Amino acid sequence: MIPGPPRIRSSATNVIHICTAEDFVSADSSGRAMTFQFGPPIDLTDLPNFAKTDVRPRCSVFVGRISTKDNQNPASSLPRQVVLASARLEAGEEFAGYYWDVESGMLPPELRSLGPREMYEALGVPLPRDGGLQDLVDRAEQLGVTHVLAERSDRVARAMLTSLTVEHELGKVGVEVVYANEPVGGTESGRLRTRRYSQVDAEIYRTVLMEMSMGGQIQHAINGWNHGYPPYPYTTVIDETAPAPARGRLGATRPKRKLVPHPDSRRFDAARELCRLRREEHLKSAEIIAILAAEPDRYPIEGRWTHNLVEGLAANPKLTGHQVYNRRATRTGRPGCSRQNPVSEWVWSPEIVHEPVVSLQEWKQAQEVTTALRAGRQEGGSLLLIHIAARQLGLTVTEGSSSDTHTLYRIGGRKVVLPSPIPDMVAQQVIADMKNAT
């Protein structure tokens, strides 16, 4: 006979004892039998629905993650995680699948594993890979997965909300998430307490890392060292006066670099002219592109001038000679995109640390013009023709005061009031007058 659930017996001293199915009858001090039981009075274990059963065969898969291929060695870290997680397999059981990412635990699952398969194959990890965490969440029910085993909760995510969401989504399709560092047995409340404490620790650790990293990057900018790819008119050189970089666990860190003018001095001239066209002549990117592209020997570019390049240079505060950090928050939206941080969150070096293209005041004026252009205050077409014709004659066009219907322009030494927008016939007359005057 299969034993029923545990019974409880009471003694005269009111001490409660846990009893087995065969041991649930005792006597008080007078010898009277006292019976306490939670199960049925008779044996019902032969009923088909006596015990809860799962008709699905057990199917366990492994989930793992390491931060990045630069900060950890995937070929050694992931197999070690498999060994630890496999301790929660049943006797004779093997993993039915391996799902692992080489990504930051700060990313949600949908932003992981976006690299090509060849990238993962090149890592040399001695494990098969059936996908990443998001692949598992999407296909767990279809594959008949019953258990997801990981070394610990931060291998799923360092953000507590993300790990909770993954557990919830898998739980809805009957998949249990098991972490190898959690205790076996005991009460559910104790297990849950251990899990939640672990997830809180992971998120706090993540926040501490972010604070320390941000502090280091801020100091990096204050000291004048460059972040990221150098802007068009610059290149970078190693700062020989910087403290020698310490060797990390995986070797020497990258040396500190500062911006210097590109060897082709025409690039500096092109950047200055680009900024002037935006600041003084209030040109849109298409108009600036047309002017720069018309003189490739004077304004050289690898490839071609593009909208993103023009707008990026006009908005880049590094052209002021200051080093600036935290302009963008990367990887917070769609893959490959970044979000522009407000200027109030930027970190500026207190002093000019490399040769400037424009002054800080000139840069500010260009941003104000850009804001006005994006608000639709300028018309294109005919005005662009005037700008191009003026440049060919060695003249500049500068916008002055304006009303709802007319705008004052200075063309060379002449002042001209033109309607807004400028009709084609008026533009042609202005161009003809410029040519006649010269």
CSV table of C-alpha atoms in Angstrom, one decimal:
chain,number,residue,atom,x,y,z
A,1,MET,CA,0.0,0.0,0.0
A,2,ILE,CA,1.3,3.5,-0.9
A,3,PRO,CA,1.4,5.6,2.3
A,4,GLY,CA,-1.0,8.5,2.5
A,5,PRO,CA,-0.1,12.1,3.4
A,6,PRO,CA,1.6,12.7,6.8
A,7,ARG,CA,-0.7,12.7,9.8
A,8,ILE,CA,-0.5,14.7,13.1
A,9,ARG,CA,-0.8,13.2,16.5
A,10,SER,CA,-1.0,15.0,19.8
A,11,SER,CA,0.3,14.0,23.2
A,12,ALA,CA,-1.0,15.0,26.6
A,13,THR,CA,1.7,17.7,26.7
A,14,ASN,CA,0.2,19.3,23.6
A,15,VAL,CA,3.3,18.7,21.5
A,16,ILE,CA,2.5,18.1,17.9
A,17,HIS,CA,4.4,15.4,16.1
A,18,ILE,CA,4.5,14.6,12.4
A,19,CYS,CA,3.5,11.0,11.8
A,20,THR,CA,3.5,8.6,8.8
A,21,ALA,CA,0.4,6.9,7.4
A,22,GLU,CA,1.0,3.9,9.6
A,23,ASP,CA,1.5,6.0,12.8
A,24,PHE,CA,-1.3,8.4,13.4
A,25,VAL,CA,-3.0,6.9,16.5
A,26,SER,CA,-1.8,7.7,20.1
A,27,ALA,CA,-3.3,7.8,23.5
A,28,ASP,CA,-3.7,10.4,26.2
A,29,SER,CA,-2.8,9.9,29.9
A,30,SER,CA,-6.0,8.0,30.5
A,31,GLY,CA,-5.2,5.6,27.7
A,32,ARG,CA,-7.9,6.8,25.4
A,33,ALA,CA,-7.0,6.8,21.7
A,34,MET,CA,-6.7,10.2,20.1
A,35,THR,CA,-6.6,10.3,16.3
A,36,PHE,CA,-5.6,13.3,14.2
A,37,GLN,CA,-5.5,13.0,10.4
A,38,PHE,CA,-5.7,15.1,7.3
A,39,GLY,CA,-6.1,12.3,4.8
A,40,PRO,CA,-9.2,10.1,4.1
A,41,PRO,CA,-10.3,7.7,6.8
A,42,ILE,CA,-9.7,4.8,4.4
A,43,ASP,CA,-7.1,3.9,1.8
A,44,LEU,CA,-8.0,5.7,-1.5
A,45,THR,CA,-4.6,5.5,-3.2
A,46,ASP,CA,-5.9,3.1,-5.8
A,47,LEU,CA,-8.2,5.8,-7.3
A,48,PRO,CA,-6.9,7.1,-10.7
A,49,ASN,CA,-7.0,10.7,-9.6
A,50,PHE,CA,-5.5,10.2,-6.1
A,51,ALA,CA,-2.2,11.9,-7.0
A,52,LYS,CA,-1.5,14.8,-9.3
A,53,THR,CA,0.4,13.7,-12.3
A,54,ASP,CA,1.9,15.5,-15.3
A,55,VAL,CA,1.3,13.6,-18.5
A,56,ARG,CA,4.2,15.3,-20.2
A,57,PRO,CA,7.5,13.6,-20.1
A,58,ARG,CA,10.2,15.6,-18.3
A,59,CYS,CA,12.1,17.8,-20.7
A,60,SER,CA,14.9,20.0,-19.2
A,61,VAL,CA,16.9,22.6,-21.1
A,62,PHE,CA,19.9,24.7,-20.1
A,63,VAL,CA,19.9,28.5,-20.1
A,64,GLY,CA,23.2,30.4,-19.8
A,65,ARG,CA,24.7,33.8,-20.4
A,66,ILE,CA,28.0,35.7,-20.1
A,67,SER,CA,28.4,39.4,-20.3
A,68,THR,CA,30.5,39.9,-23.4
A,69,LYS,CA,33.2,38.0,-25.3
A,70,ASP,CA,35.7,40.7,-24.3
A,71,ASN,CA,35.1,40.6,-20.5
A,72,GLN,CA,34.7,36.8,-20.1
A,73,ASN,CA,35.8,33.7,-22.0
A,74,PRO,CA,32.6,32.0,-23.4
A,75,ALA,CA,34.5,28.8,-24.1
A,76,SER,CA,35.2,28.2,-20.4
A,77,SER,CA,32.4,30.1,-18.6
A,78,LEU,CA,29.4,28.5,-20.4
A,79,PRO,CA,30.6,24.8,-19.9
A,80,ARG,CA,31.1,25.6,-16.2
A,81,GLN,CA,27.6,26.9,-16.0
A,82,VAL,CA,26.3,23.7,-17.6
A,83,VAL,CA,28.1,21.6,-15.0
A,84,LEU,CA,26.6,23.5,-12.1
A,85,ALA,CA,23.1,23.5,-13.7
A,86,SER,CA,23.2,19.8,-14.5
A,87,ALA,CA,23.2,19.1,-10.7
A,88,ARG,CA,19.5,19.7,-10.8
A,89,LEU,CA,18.8,17.1,-13.5
A,90,GLU,CA,17.2,13.8,-12.5
A,91,ALA,CA,19.2,10.6,-12.5
A,92,GLY,CA,19.9,9.5,-16.1
A,93,GLU,CA,18.5,12.7,-17.5
A,94,GLU,CA,20.3,14.9,-20.1
A,95,PHE,CA,19.6,18.4,-21.3
A,96,ALA,CA,17.3,18.4,-24.3
A,97,GLY,CA,18.6,21.8,-25.5
A,98,TYR,CA,21.1,24.5,-24.8
A,99,TYR,CA,20.1,28.2,-25.0
A,100,TRP,CA,22.7,30.8,-24.2
A,101,ASP,CA,23.6,34.4,-25.0
A,102,VAL,CA,26.8,36.4,-25.1
A,103,GLU,CA,25.2,39.6,-24.1
A,104,SER,CA,24.9,42.1,-21.2
A,105,GLY,CA,22.4,40.9,-18.6
A,106,MET,CA,21.0,44.5,-18.6
A,107,LEU,CA,19.4,43.9,-22.0
A,108,PRO,CA,15.9,42.5,-22.3
A,109,PRO,CA,15.7,39.2,-24.1
A,110,GLU,CA,14.3,40.6,-27.3
A,111,LEU,CA,17.5,42.7,-27.8
A,112,ARG,CA,19.9,39.8,-27.3
A,113,SER,CA,21.2,37.3,-29.8
A,114,LEU,CA,20.9,39.7,-32.7
A,115,GLY,CA,24.4,38.8,-34.1
A,116,PRO,CA,24.8,36.3,-36.9
A,117,ARG,CA,25.2,32.6,-36.3
A,118,GLU,CA,28.8,32.8,-37.6
A,119,MET,CA,29.7,35.1,-34.7
A,120,TYR,CA,28.6,32.5,-32.2
A,121,GLU,CA,30.4,29.7,-34.0
A,122,ALA,CA,33.6,31.8,-34.1
A,123,LEU,CA,33.6,31.9,-30.2
A,124,GLY,CA,34.6,28.3,-30.1
A,125,VAL,CA,32.2,27.3,-27.3
A,126,PRO,CA,32.2,23.5,-26.9
A,127,LEU,CA,28.4,23.5,-26.6
A,128,PRO,CA,25.6,23.2,-29.1
A,129,ARG,CA,23.4,26.3,-29.3
A,130,ASP,CA,19.7,26.0,-30.0
A,131,GLY,CA,19.1,29.7,-29.6
A,132,GLY,CA,19.1,32.5,-27.0
A,133,LEU,CA,16.8,33.3,-24.1
A,134,GLN,CA,14.1,34.9,-26.3
A,135,ASP,CA,14.1,31.8,-28.6
A,136,LEU,CA,13.4,29.6,-25.6
A,137,VAL,CA,10.6,31.8,-24.3
A,138,ASP,CA,9.0,31.8,-27.8
A,139,ARG,CA,9.3,28.1,-28.4
A,140,ALA,CA,9.1,26.4,-24.9
A,141,GLU,CA,5.5,25.2,-25.2
A,142,GLN,CA,6.0,24.0,-28.8
A,143,LEU,CA,9.1,22.0,-27.8
A,144,GLY,CA,7.4,20.5,-24.7
A,145,VAL,CA,9.9,22.0,-22.3
A,146,THR,CA,9.0,21.3,-18.7
A,147,HIS,CA,12.1,22.7,-16.8
A,148,VAL,CA,14.6,25.4,-17.5
A,149,LEU,CA,17.8,25.0,-15.5
A,150,ALA,CA,20.4,27.8,-15.0
A,151,GLU,CA,23.3,28.3,-12.7
A,152,ARG,CA,21.7,31.3,-11.0
A,153,SER,CA,19.1,34.0,-11.7
A,154,ASP,CA,21.4,36.6,-13.0
A,155,ARG,CA,22.3,34.3,-15.9
A,156,VAL,CA,18.7,35.1,-17.1
A,157,ALA,CA,19.0,38.8,-16.4
A,158,ARG,CA,20.5,41.3,-13.9
A,159,ALA,CA,17.3,43.3,-14.0
A,160,MET,CA,14.8,41.8,-11.6
A,161,LEU,CA,11.8,42.8,-13.7
A,162,THR,CA,13.3,41.0,-16.7
A,163,SER,CA,13.9,37.7,-14.8
A,164,LEU,CA,10.5,37.9,-13.2
A,165,THR,CA,8.9,38.4,-16.6
A,166,VAL,CA,10.7,35.4,-18.1
A,167,GLU,CA,9.7,33.2,-15.2
A,168,HIS,CA,6.1,34.4,-15.6
A,169,GLU,CA,6.0,33.8,-19.3
A,170,LEU,CA,7.4,30.3,-19.0
A,171,GLY,CA,5.2,29.6,-16.0
A,172,LYS,CA,2.1,30.3,-18.1
A,173,VAL,CA,3.0,27.4,-20.3
A,174,GLY,CA,3.8,25.0,-17.4
A,175,VAL,CA,7.6,25.5,-17.4
A,176,GLU,CA,9.4,25.6,-14.1
A,177,VAL,CA,12.6,27.7,-13.9
A,178,VAL,CA,15.2,26.1,-11.6
A,179,TYR,CA,18.4,27.8,-10.4
A,180,ALA,CA,21.2,25.5,-9.2
A,181,ASN,CA,22.3,27.8,-6.3
A,182,GLU,CA,18.9,27.6,-4.6
A,183,PRO,CA,18.3,25.1,-1.7
A,184,VAL,CA,16.6,21.8,-2.3
A,185,GLY,CA,13.6,20.9,-0.2
A,186,GLY,CA,12.1,23.0,2.6
A,187,THR,CA,9.1,25.3,2.2
A,188,GLU,CA,8.0,27.2,-0.8
A,189,SER,CA,8.2,30.5,1.1
A,190,GLY,CA,11.8,29.8,1.9
A,191,ARG,CA,12.7,28.9,-1.7
A,192,LEU,CA,10.9,32.0,-2.9
A,193,ARG,CA,12.7,34.2,-0.4
A,194,THR,CA,16.1,32.9,-1.5
A,195,ARG,CA,15.2,33.5,-5.2
A,196,ARG,CA,13.9,37.0,-4.7
A,197,TYR,CA,16.9,38.0,-2.5
A,198,SER,CA,19.2,36.7,-5.3
A,199,GLN,CA,17.4,38.7,-7.9
A,200,VAL,CA,17.5,41.8,-5.8
A,201,ASP,CA,21.3,41.3,-5.3
A,202,ALA,CA,21.7,40.9,-9.0
A,203,GLU,CA,20.0,44.2,-9.8
A,204,ILE,CA,21.9,46.0,-7.0
A,205,TYR,CA,25.1,44.6,-8.4
A,206,ARG,CA,24.1,45.8,-11.9
A,207,THR,CA,23.4,49.3,-10.5
A,208,VAL,CA,26.7,49.5,-8.7
A,209,LEU,CA,28.5,48.5,-11.9
A,210,MET,CA,26.7,51.2,-13.8
A,211,GLU,CA,27.5,53.8,-11.2
A,212,MET,CA,31.2,52.9,-11.2
A,213,SER,CA,31.4,52.7,-15.0
A,214,MET,CA,29.6,56.0,-15.4
A,215,GLY,CA,32.0,57.6,-12.9
A,216,GLY,CA,35.0,56.3,-14.7
A,217,GLN,CA,33.7,57.5,-18.1
A,218,ILE,CA,32.9,61.0,-16.7
A,219,GLN,CA,36.5,61.3,-15.4
A,220,HIS,CA,37.7,60.0,-18.7
A,221,ALA,CA,35.9,62.9,-20.5
A,222,ILE,CA,37.0,65.5,-18.0
A,223,ASN,CA,40.6,64.6,-18.6
A,224,GLY,CA,40.1,65.2,-22.3
A,225,TRP,CA,40.2,61.6,-23.5
A,226,ASN,CA,38.0,60.7,-26.4
A,227,HIS,CA,35.0,58.3,-26.4
A,228,GLY,CA,34.0,56.5,-29.6
A,229,TYR,CA,34.9,57.1,-33.2
A,230,PRO,CA,36.6,60.5,-33.9
A,231,PRO,CA,34.4,63.1,-35.7
A,232,TYR,CA,35.1,63.8,-39.4
A,233,PRO,CA,37.7,66.6,-39.1
A,234,TYR,CA,39.7,64.7,-36.4
A,235,THR,CA,41.7,61.6,-35.8
A,236,THR,CA,43.0,60.2,-32.5
A,237,VAL,CA,46.5,59.7,-31.0
A,238,ILE,CA,47.6,57.9,-27.8
A,239,ASP,CA,48.0,60.4,-25.0
A,240,GLU,CA,51.6,59.6,-23.9
A,241,THR,CA,51.1,61.7,-20.7
A,242,ALA,CA,48.2,59.6,-19.5
A,243,PRO,CA,48.7,57.1,-16.6
A,244,ALA,CA,49.8,53.7,-17.8
A,245,PRO,CA,46.7,51.5,-18.2
A,246,ALA,CA,46.5,48.6,-15.8
A,247,ARG,CA,46.4,45.1,-17.0
A,248,GLY,CA,43.0,43.5,-16.5
A,249,ARG,CA,42.1,39.9,-16.1
A,250,LEU,CA,42.2,39.4,-19.9
A,251,GLY,CA,45.2,41.6,-20.7
A,252,ALA,CA,46.0,45.3,-21.0
A,253,THR,CA,43.2,47.8,-21.3
A,254,ARG,CA,43.0,50.2,-24.2
A,255,PRO,CA,45.2,53.2,-24.1
A,256,LYS,CA,43.8,56.7,-23.6
A,257,ARG,CA,43.4,58.7,-26.8
A,258,LYS,CA,42.9,62.4,-27.6
A,259,LEU,CA,41.5,64.1,-30.6
A,260,VAL,CA,43.9,65.9,-33.1
A,261,PRO,CA,43.2,67.5,-36.5
A,262,HIS,CA,43.1,65.0,-39.4
A,263,PRO,CA,46.3,65.1,-41.5
A,264,ASP,CA,44.2,66.4,-44.4
A,265,SER,CA,43.7,70.0,-43.3
A,266,ARG,CA,40.9,70.4,-45.9
A,267,ARG,CA,38.7,68.4,-43.5
A,268,PHE,CA,38.9,71.2,-40.9
A,269,ASP,CA,38.0,73.8,-43.6
A,270,ALA,CA,35.1,71.6,-44.7
A,271,ALA,CA,33.8,71.3,-41.1
A,272,ARG,CA,34.1,75.0,-40.5
A,273,GLU,CA,32.2,75.8,-43.7
A,274,LEU,CA,29.5,73.3,-42.9
A,275,CYS,CA,29.0,74.9,-39.5
A,276,ARG,CA,29.0,78.4,-41.0
A,277,LEU,CA,26.4,77.4,-43.6
A,278,ARG,CA,24.1,76.2,-40.9
A,279,ARG,CA,24.8,79.0,-38.5
A,280,GLU,CA,24.9,82.0,-40.8
A,281,GLU,CA,23.0,81.0,-43.9
A,282,HIS,CA,20.4,78.8,-42.2
A,283,LEU,CA,20.8,76.0,-44.7
A,284,LYS,CA,19.2,72.6,-44.4
A,285,SER,CA,21.3,69.5,-44.8
A,286,ALA,CA,20.3,68.9,-48.4
A,287,GLU,CA,21.4,72.4,-49.3
A,288,ILE,CA,24.7,72.0,-47.4
A,289,ILE,CA,25.3,68.7,-49.2
A,290,ALA,CA,24.8,70.3,-52.6
A,291,ILE,CA,27.3,73.0,-51.8
A,292,LEU,CA,30.0,70.7,-50.3
A,293,ALA,CA,29.6,68.1,-53.0
A,294,ALA,CA,30.0,70.7,-55.8
A,295,GLU,CA,33.6,71.2,-54.7
A,296,PRO,CA,35.0,67.7,-53.9
A,297,ASP,CA,38.7,68.9,-54.1
A,298,ARG,CA,38.0,71.6,-51.6
A,299,TYR,CA,35.7,69.6,-49.3
A,300,PRO,CA,37.0,66.0,-49.5
A,301,ILE,CA,34.9,63.1,-48.1
A,302,GLU,CA,35.3,59.3,-48.1
A,303,GLY,CA,32.2,58.1,-50.0
A,304,ARG,CA,29.7,61.0,-50.1
A,305,TRP,CA,28.2,63.6,-48.0
A,306,THR,CA,25.0,62.4,-46.3
A,307,HIS,CA,22.2,63.9,-44.3
A,308,ASN,CA,23.3,62.0,-41.1
A,309,LEU,CA,26.9,63.2,-41.5
A,310,VAL,CA,25.9,66.8,-42.0
A,311,GLU,CA,23.4,66.9,-39.1
A,312,GLY,CA,25.8,64.9,-36.9
A,313,LEU,CA,28.7,67.3,-37.5
A,314,ALA,CA,26.5,70.4,-37.1
A,315,ALA,CA,25.3,69.1,-33.7
A,316,ASN,CA,28.6,67.6,-32.4
A,317,PRO,CA,29.8,69.6,-29.4
A,318,LYS,CA,33.3,68.1,-29.7
A,319,LEU,CA,33.9,70.6,-32.6
A,320,THR,CA,34.1,73.3,-29.9
A,321,GLY,CA,37.4,71.8,-28.6
A,322,HIS,CA,35.7,70.4,-25.5
A,323,GLN,CA,35.4,66.6,-24.8
A,324,VAL,CA,31.8,65.7,-24.3
A,325,TYR,CA,30.3,62.4,-22.9
A,326,ASN,CA,26.8,61.0,-22.4
A,327,ARG,CA,25.3,62.6,-25.5
A,328,ARG,CA,23.5,59.4,-26.4
A,329,ALA,CA,21.9,56.5,-24.5
A,330,THR,CA,22.6,53.4,-26.7
A,331,ARG,CA,20.7,50.2,-26.9
A,332,THR,CA,17.6,51.5,-25.2
A,333,GLY,CA,15.2,51.1,-28.1
A,334,ARG,CA,15.2,49.2,-31.3
A,335,PRO,CA,18.4,47.4,-32.3
A,336,GLY,CA,21.0,49.6,-33.9
A,337,CYS,CA,19.3,52.8,-32.6
A,338,SER,CA,20.2,55.2,-29.8
A,339,ARG,CA,18.4,57.9,-27.9
A,340,GLN,CA,19.6,61.5,-27.7
A,341,ASN,CA,20.1,62.6,-24.1
A,342,PRO,CA,19.1,66.1,-23.2
A,343,VAL,CA,22.0,68.6,-23.1
A,344,SER,CA,21.6,69.0,-19.4
A,345,GLU,CA,22.9,65.4,-19.0
A,346,TRP,CA,26.0,65.8,-21.1
A,347,VAL,CA,29.4,65.8,-19.4
A,348,TRP,CA,31.8,68.5,-20.6
A,349,SER,CA,35.5,68.8,-20.0
A,350,PRO,CA,36.0,72.1,-18.1
A,351,GLU,CA,38.7,73.3,-20.5
A,352,ILE,CA,39.4,73.1,-24.3
A,353,VAL,CA,41.3,69.9,-24.8
A,354,HIS,CA,41.8,69.7,-28.6
A,355,GLU,CA,41.9,72.2,-31.4
A,356,PRO,CA,38.4,73.6,-32.0
A,357,VAL,CA,36.6,74.0,-35.3
A,358,VAL,CA,34.1,76.6,-34.0
A,359,SER,CA,33.7,78.5,-30.7
A,360,LEU,CA,31.2,77.3,-28.2
A,361,GLN,CA,29.0,80.4,-28.9
A,362,GLU,CA,29.0,79.6,-32.6
A,363,TRP,CA,28.1,76.0,-31.9
A,364,LYS,CA,25.2,77.2,-29.7
A,365,GLN,CA,23.9,79.5,-32.5
A,366,ALA,CA,24.0,76.6,-35.0
A,367,GLN,CA,21.8,74.5,-32.6
A,368,GLU,CA,19.3,77.3,-32.4
A,369,VAL,CA,19.2,77.5,-36.2
A,370,THR,CA,18.7,73.7,-36.4
A,371,THR,CA,15.8,73.9,-34.0
A,372,ALA,CA,14.2,76.6,-36.1
A,373,LEU,CA,14.7,74.6,-39.3
A,374,ARG,CA,13.1,71.5,-37.9
A,375,ALA,CA,10.2,73.6,-36.8
A,376,GLY,CA,9.7,74.4,-40.6
A,377,ARG,CA,10.5,78.1,-40.6
A,378,GLN,CA,12.7,77.9,-43.7
A,379,GLU,CA,11.7,77.1,-47.2
A,380,GLY,CA,14.0,75.1,-49.6
A,381,GLY,CA,14.1,75.1,-53.4
A,382,SER,CA,14.5,78.6,-54.6
A,383,LEU,CA,16.6,79.7,-51.7
A,384,LEU,CA,19.1,76.9,-52.3
A,385,LEU,CA,19.5,78.1,-55.9
A,386,ILE,CA,20.4,81.6,-54.6
A,387,HIS,CA,22.9,80.2,-52.2
A,388,ILE,CA,24.6,78.1,-54.9
A,389,ALA,CA,24.8,81.0,-57.3
A,390,ALA,CA,26.1,83.3,-54.6
A,391,ARG,CA,28.9,80.9,-53.7
A,392,GLN,CA,29.9,80.6,-57.4
A,393,LEU,CA,30.4,84.3,-57.4
A,394,GLY,CA,32.3,84.4,-54.1
A,395,LEU,CA,29.4,85.8,-52.1
A,396,THR,CA,27.7,84.7,-48.9
A,397,VAL,CA,24.0,84.8,-48.1
A,398,THR,CA,23.0,85.6,-44.5
A,399,GLU,CA,19.4,85.7,-43.2
A,400,GLY,CA,18.3,88.7,-41.2
A,401,SER,CA,15.1,89.7,-39.6
A,402,SER,CA,11.8,88.2,-40.9
A,403,SER,CA,8.1,88.5,-40.6
A,404,ASP,CA,5.3,86.1,-41.5
A,405,THR,CA,5.5,87.1,-45.2
A,406,HIS,CA,9.1,88.4,-45.9
A,407,THR,CA,12.7,87.9,-44.9
A,408,LEU,CA,15.7,90.2,-45.0
A,409,TYR,CA,18.8,88.7,-46.6
A,410,ARG,CA,22.3,90.1,-46.9
A,411,ILE,CA,23.9,88.9,-50.2
A,412,GLY,CA,27.5,90.0,-50.3
A,413,GLY,CA,27.3,93.8,-49.5
A,414,ARG,CA,23.6,94.1,-50.6
A,415,LYS,CA,20.5,93.8,-48.5
A,416,VAL,CA,17.5,92.2,-50.2
A,417,VAL,CA,13.9,91.6,-48.8
A,418,LEU,CA,12.4,88.5,-50.3
A,419,PRO,CA,8.9,87.0,-49.9
A,420,SER,CA,8.6,83.7,-47.9
A,421,PRO,CA,8.5,81.3,-49.7
A,422,ILE,CA,10.5,82.7,-52.5
A,423,PRO,CA,8.8,82.2,-55.9
A,424,ASP,CA,11.0,80.7,-58.7
A,425,MET,CA,10.8,83.8,-60.8
A,426,VAL,CA,12.0,86.1,-57.9
A,427,ALA,CA,14.9,83.7,-57.3
A,428,GLN,CA,16.0,83.8,-60.9
A,429,GLN,CA,15.8,87.7,-60.8
A,430,VAL,CA,18.0,87.8,-57.7
A,431,ILE,CA,20.5,85.5,-59.3
A,432,ALA,CA,20.6,87.6,-62.5
A,433,ASP,CA,21.1,90.8,-60.4
A,434,MET,CA,24.0,89.2,-58.6
A,435,LYS,CA,25.7,88.2,-61.8
A,436,ASN,CA,25.2,91.7,-63.3
A,437,ALA,CA,26.6,93.3,-60.2
A,438,THR,CA,29.8,91.4,-60.4
